[in-house]
GROMACS .gro file of C-alpha atoms in nm:
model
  235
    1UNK     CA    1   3.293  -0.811  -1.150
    2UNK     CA    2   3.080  -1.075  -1.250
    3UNK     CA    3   2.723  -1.130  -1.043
    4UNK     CA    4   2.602  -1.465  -0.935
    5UNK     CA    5   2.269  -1.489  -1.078
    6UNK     CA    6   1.995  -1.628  -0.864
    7UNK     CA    7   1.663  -1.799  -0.978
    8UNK     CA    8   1.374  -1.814  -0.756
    9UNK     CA    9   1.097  -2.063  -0.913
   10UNK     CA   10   0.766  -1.988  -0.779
   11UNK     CA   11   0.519  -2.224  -0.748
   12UNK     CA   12   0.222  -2.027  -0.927
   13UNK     CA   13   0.112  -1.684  -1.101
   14UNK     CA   14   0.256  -1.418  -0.852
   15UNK     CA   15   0.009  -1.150  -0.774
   16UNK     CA   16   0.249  -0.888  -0.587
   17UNK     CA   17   0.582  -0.853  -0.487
   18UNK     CA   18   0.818  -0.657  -0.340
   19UNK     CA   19   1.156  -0.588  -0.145
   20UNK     CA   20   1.250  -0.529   0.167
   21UNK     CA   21   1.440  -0.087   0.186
   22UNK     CA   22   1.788  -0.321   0.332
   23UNK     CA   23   1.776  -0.498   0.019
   24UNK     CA   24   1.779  -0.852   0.259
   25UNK     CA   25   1.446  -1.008   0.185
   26UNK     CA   26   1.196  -1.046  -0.096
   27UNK     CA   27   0.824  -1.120  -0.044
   28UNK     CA   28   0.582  -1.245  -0.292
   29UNK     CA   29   0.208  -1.331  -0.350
   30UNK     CA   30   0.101  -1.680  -0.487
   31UNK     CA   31  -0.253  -1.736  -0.475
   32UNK     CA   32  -0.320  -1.697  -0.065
   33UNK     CA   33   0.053  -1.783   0.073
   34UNK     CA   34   0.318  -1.557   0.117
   35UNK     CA   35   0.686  -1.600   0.047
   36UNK     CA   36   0.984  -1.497   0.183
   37UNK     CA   37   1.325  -1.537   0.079
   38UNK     CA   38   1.651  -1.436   0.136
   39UNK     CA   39   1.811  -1.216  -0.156
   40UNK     CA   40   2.197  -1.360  -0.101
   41UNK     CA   41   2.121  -1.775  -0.125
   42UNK     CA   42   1.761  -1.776  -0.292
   43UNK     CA   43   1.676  -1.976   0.034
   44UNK     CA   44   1.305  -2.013   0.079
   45UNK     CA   45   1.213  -1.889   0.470
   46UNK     CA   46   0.870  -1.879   0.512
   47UNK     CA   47   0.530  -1.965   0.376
   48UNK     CA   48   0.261  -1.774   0.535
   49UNK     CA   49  -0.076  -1.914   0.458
   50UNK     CA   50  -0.356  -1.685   0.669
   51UNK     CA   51  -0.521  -1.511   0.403
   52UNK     CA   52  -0.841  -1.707   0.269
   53UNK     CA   53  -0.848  -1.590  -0.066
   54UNK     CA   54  -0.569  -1.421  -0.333
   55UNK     CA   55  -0.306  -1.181  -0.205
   56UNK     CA   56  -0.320  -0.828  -0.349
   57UNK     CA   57  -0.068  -0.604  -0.208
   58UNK     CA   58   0.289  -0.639  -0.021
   59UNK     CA   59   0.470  -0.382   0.198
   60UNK     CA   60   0.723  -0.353   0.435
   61UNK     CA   61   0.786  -0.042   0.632
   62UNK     CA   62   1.101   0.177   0.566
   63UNK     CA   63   1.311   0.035   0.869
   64UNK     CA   64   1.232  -0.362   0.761
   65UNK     CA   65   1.090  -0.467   1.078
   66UNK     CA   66   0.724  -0.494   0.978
   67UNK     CA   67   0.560  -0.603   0.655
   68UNK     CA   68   0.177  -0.550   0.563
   69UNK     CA   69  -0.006  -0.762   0.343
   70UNK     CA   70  -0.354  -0.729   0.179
   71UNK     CA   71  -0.631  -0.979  -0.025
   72UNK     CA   72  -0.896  -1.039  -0.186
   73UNK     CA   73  -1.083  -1.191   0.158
   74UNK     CA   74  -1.096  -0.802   0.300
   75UNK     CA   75  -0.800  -0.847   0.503
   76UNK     CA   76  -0.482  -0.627   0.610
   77UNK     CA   77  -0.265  -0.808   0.817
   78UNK     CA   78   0.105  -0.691   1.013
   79UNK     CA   79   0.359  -0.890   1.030
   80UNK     CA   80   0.670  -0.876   1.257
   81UNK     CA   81   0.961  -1.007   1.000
   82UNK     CA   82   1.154  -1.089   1.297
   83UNK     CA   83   0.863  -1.316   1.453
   84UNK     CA   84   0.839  -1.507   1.081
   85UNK     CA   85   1.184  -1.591   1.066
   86UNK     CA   86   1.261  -1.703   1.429
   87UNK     CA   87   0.944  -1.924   1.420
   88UNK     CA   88   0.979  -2.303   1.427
   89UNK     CA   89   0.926  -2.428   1.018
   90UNK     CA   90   0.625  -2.638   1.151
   91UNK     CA   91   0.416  -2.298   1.300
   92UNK     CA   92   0.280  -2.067   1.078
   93UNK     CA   93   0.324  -1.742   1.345
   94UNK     CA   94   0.073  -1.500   1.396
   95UNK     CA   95   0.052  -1.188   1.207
   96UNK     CA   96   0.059  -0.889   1.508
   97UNK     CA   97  -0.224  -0.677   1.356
   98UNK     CA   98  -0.545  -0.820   1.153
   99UNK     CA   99  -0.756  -0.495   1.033
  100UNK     CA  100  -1.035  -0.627   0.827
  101UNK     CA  101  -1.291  -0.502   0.591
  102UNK     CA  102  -0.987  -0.373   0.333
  103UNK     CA  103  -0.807  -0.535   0.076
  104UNK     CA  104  -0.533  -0.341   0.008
  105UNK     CA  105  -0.223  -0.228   0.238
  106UNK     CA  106   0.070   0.019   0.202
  107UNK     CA  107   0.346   0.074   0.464
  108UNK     CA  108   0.389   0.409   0.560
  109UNK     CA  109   0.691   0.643   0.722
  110UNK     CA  110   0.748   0.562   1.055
  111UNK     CA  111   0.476   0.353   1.257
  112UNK     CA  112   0.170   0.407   1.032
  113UNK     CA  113   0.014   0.224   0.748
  114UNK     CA  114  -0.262   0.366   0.484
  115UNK     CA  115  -0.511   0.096   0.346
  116UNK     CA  116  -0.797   0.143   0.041
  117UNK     CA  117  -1.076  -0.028  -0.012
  118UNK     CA  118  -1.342  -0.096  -0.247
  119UNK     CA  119  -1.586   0.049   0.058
  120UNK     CA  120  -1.506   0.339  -0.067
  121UNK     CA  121  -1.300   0.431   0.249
  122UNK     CA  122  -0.933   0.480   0.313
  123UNK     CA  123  -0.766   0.426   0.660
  124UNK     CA  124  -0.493   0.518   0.833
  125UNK     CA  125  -0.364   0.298   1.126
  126UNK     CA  126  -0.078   0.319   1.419
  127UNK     CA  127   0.128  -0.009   1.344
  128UNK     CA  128   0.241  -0.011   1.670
  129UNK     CA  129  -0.097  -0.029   1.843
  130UNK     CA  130  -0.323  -0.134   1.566
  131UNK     CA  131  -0.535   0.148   1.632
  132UNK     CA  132  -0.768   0.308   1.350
  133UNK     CA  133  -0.654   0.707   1.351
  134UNK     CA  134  -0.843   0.831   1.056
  135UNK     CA  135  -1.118   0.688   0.820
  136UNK     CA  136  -1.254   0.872   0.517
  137UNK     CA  137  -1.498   0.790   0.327
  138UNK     CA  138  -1.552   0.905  -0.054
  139UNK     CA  139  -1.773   0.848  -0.361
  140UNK     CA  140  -1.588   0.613  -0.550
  141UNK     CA  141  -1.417   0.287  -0.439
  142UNK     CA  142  -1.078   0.281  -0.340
  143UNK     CA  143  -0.802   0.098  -0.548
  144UNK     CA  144  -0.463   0.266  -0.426
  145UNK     CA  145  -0.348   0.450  -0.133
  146UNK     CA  146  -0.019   0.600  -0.074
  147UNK     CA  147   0.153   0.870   0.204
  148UNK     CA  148   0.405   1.130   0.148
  149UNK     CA  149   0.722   1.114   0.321
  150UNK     CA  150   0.643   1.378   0.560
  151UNK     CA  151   0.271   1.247   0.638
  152UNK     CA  152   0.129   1.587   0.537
  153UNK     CA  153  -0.142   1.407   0.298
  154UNK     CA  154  -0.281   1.130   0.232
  155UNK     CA  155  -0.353   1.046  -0.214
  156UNK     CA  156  -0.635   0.823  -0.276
  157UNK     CA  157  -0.649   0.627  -0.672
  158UNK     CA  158  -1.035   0.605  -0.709
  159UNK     CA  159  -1.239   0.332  -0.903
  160UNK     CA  160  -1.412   0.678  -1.137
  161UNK     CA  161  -1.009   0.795  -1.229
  162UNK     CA  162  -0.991   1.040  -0.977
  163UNK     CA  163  -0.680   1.093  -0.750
  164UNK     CA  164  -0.780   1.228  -0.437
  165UNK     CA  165  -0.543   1.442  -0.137
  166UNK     CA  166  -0.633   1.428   0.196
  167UNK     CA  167  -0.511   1.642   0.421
  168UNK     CA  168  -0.392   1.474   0.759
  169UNK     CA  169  -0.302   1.765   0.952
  170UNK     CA  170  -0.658   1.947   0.902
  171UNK     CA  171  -0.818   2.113   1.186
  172UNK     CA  172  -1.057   1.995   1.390
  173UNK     CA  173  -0.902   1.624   1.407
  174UNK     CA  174  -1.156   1.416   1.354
  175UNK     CA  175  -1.096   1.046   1.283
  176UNK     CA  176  -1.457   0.991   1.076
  177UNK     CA  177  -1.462   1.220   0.756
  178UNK     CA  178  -1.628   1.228   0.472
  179UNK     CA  179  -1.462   1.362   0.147
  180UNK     CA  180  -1.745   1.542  -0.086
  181UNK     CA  181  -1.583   1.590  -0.412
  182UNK     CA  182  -1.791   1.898  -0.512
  183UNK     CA  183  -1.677   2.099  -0.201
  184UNK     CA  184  -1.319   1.970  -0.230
  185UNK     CA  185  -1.229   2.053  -0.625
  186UNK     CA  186  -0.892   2.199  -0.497
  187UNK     CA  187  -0.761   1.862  -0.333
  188UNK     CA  188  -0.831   1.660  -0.675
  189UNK     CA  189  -0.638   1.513  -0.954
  190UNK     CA  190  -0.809   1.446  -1.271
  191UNK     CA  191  -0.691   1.339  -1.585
  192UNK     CA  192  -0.707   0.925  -1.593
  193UNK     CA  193  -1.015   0.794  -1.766
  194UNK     CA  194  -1.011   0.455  -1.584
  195UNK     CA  195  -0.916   0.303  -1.227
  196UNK     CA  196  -0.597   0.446  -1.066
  197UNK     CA  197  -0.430   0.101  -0.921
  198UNK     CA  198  -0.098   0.291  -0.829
  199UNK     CA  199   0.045   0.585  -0.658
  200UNK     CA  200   0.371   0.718  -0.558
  201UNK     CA  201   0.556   1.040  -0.412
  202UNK     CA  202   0.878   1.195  -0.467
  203UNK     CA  203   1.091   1.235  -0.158
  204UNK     CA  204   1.055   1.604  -0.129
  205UNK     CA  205   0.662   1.578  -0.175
  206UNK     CA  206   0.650   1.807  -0.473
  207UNK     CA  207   0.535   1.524  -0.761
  208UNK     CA  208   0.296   1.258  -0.782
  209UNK     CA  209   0.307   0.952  -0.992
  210UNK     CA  210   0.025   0.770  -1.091
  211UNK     CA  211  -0.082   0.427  -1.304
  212UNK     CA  212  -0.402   0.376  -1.438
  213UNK     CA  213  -0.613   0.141  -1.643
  214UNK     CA  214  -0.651   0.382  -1.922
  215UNK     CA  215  -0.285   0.242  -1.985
  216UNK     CA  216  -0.119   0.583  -1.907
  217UNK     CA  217   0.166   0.698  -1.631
  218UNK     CA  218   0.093   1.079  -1.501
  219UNK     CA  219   0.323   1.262  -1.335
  220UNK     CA  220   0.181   1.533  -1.122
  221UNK     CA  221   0.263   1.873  -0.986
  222UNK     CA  222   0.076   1.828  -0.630
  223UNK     CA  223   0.080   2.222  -0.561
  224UNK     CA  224  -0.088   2.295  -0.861
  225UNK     CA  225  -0.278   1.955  -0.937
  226UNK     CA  226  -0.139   2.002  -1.340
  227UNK     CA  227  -0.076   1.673  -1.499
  228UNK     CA  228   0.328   1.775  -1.627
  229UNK     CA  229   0.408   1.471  -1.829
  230UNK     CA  230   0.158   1.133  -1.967
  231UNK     CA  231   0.341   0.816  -2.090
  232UNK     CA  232   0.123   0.554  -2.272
  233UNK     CA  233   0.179   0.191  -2.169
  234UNK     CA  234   0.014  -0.057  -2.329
  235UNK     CA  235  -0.153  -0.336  -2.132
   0.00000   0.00000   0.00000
């Protein structure tokens, strides 16, 4: 059958975007706003304007109900996608978490959301609450942060090329850690030459993709830490 095509004309460079898992909504980054629209019309919803400075990052958890976004100002803030759409057009609603001091936000499984920051820290947090559970701080800064499915780790894209794995279930619990490359060569990835700005895990938490600024794709074997497969990409 034929598809109806739908144009969306933003009003600026977009910065991020992404899709809501029911395949209803699509959010976007244009300078500091935040855009929402509605995949069947192309209707315009929302313009969220409480960042101060350019977005970054978009997420929405896996059941839809929450999205996560992250800029340049040092902010992560949660947003209830019910609250933004059943708010008047003339309020801008509130966003129900604001974690500062990070720049960079990633919905997680569940009720939790990892952020990375240029601190050199990565955090987890408890959407629900907005409480901090776990803070680590490493060497390098922090450009990309992702979970796997099951929330066994935690894989950290460092500034130096390094992928880092962080184990969440470790014994003692302890929500400050540090994460001393030298005594942790086993929990590593390396292999990129330049920043790693994206990460992603298969479903059955065996593989990890990466993108770097060295203008290469790896492809992981997590068990191992061997780089199985590198595709150039130029730009």
């Amino acid at each position: 059958q034929d598809q109806l095509q739908q144009k969306i004309i933003c009003p600026g460079p977009v910065t991020c975007l992404t899709a809501s898992p029911n395949g209803l909504y699509i959010l976007a980054g244009v300078a500091e706003s935040i855009y929402l629209w509605e995949v069947s019309n192309g209707n315009l919803l929302a313009i969220l304007n409480r960042h101060y400075q350019d977005l970054t990052c978009l997420c929405f958890t896996d059941d839809s109900s929450h999205f996560l976004s992250g800029a340049k100002d040092c902010l992560a803030l949660v947003w209830n996608l019910y609250s933004v759409l059943q708010a008047e057009p003339s309020q801008i609603p509130d966003p129900r978490h604001v974690w500062s001091r990070h720049n960079c936000g990633f919905g997680g499984p569940l009720a939790r959301a990892a952020t990375a920051s240029l601190d050199q820290t990565a955090k987890l947090w408890e959407i629900s609450s907005g409480e901090l559970l776990l803070s680590v701080l490493f060497d390098v800064g922090i450009m990309a942060v992702t979970l796997d499915l099951s929330e066994y780790h935690m894989f950290c894209g460092g500034m130096d090329g390094s992928i880092f794995q962080v184990d969440l279930c470790a014994w003692p619990v302890q929500r400050d850690r540090n994460f001393q490359t030298e005594r942790e060569n086993g929990k590593v990835f390396k292999g990129h030459r330049n920043q790693v700005t994206c990460l992603s895990v298969s479903t059955d938490g065996s593989l990890l993709l990466s993108g770097s600024h060295d203008e290469t794709v790896r492809l992981w074997d997590i068990q191992s830490k061997q780089c199985l497969k590198t595709m150039n990409h130029k730009g």
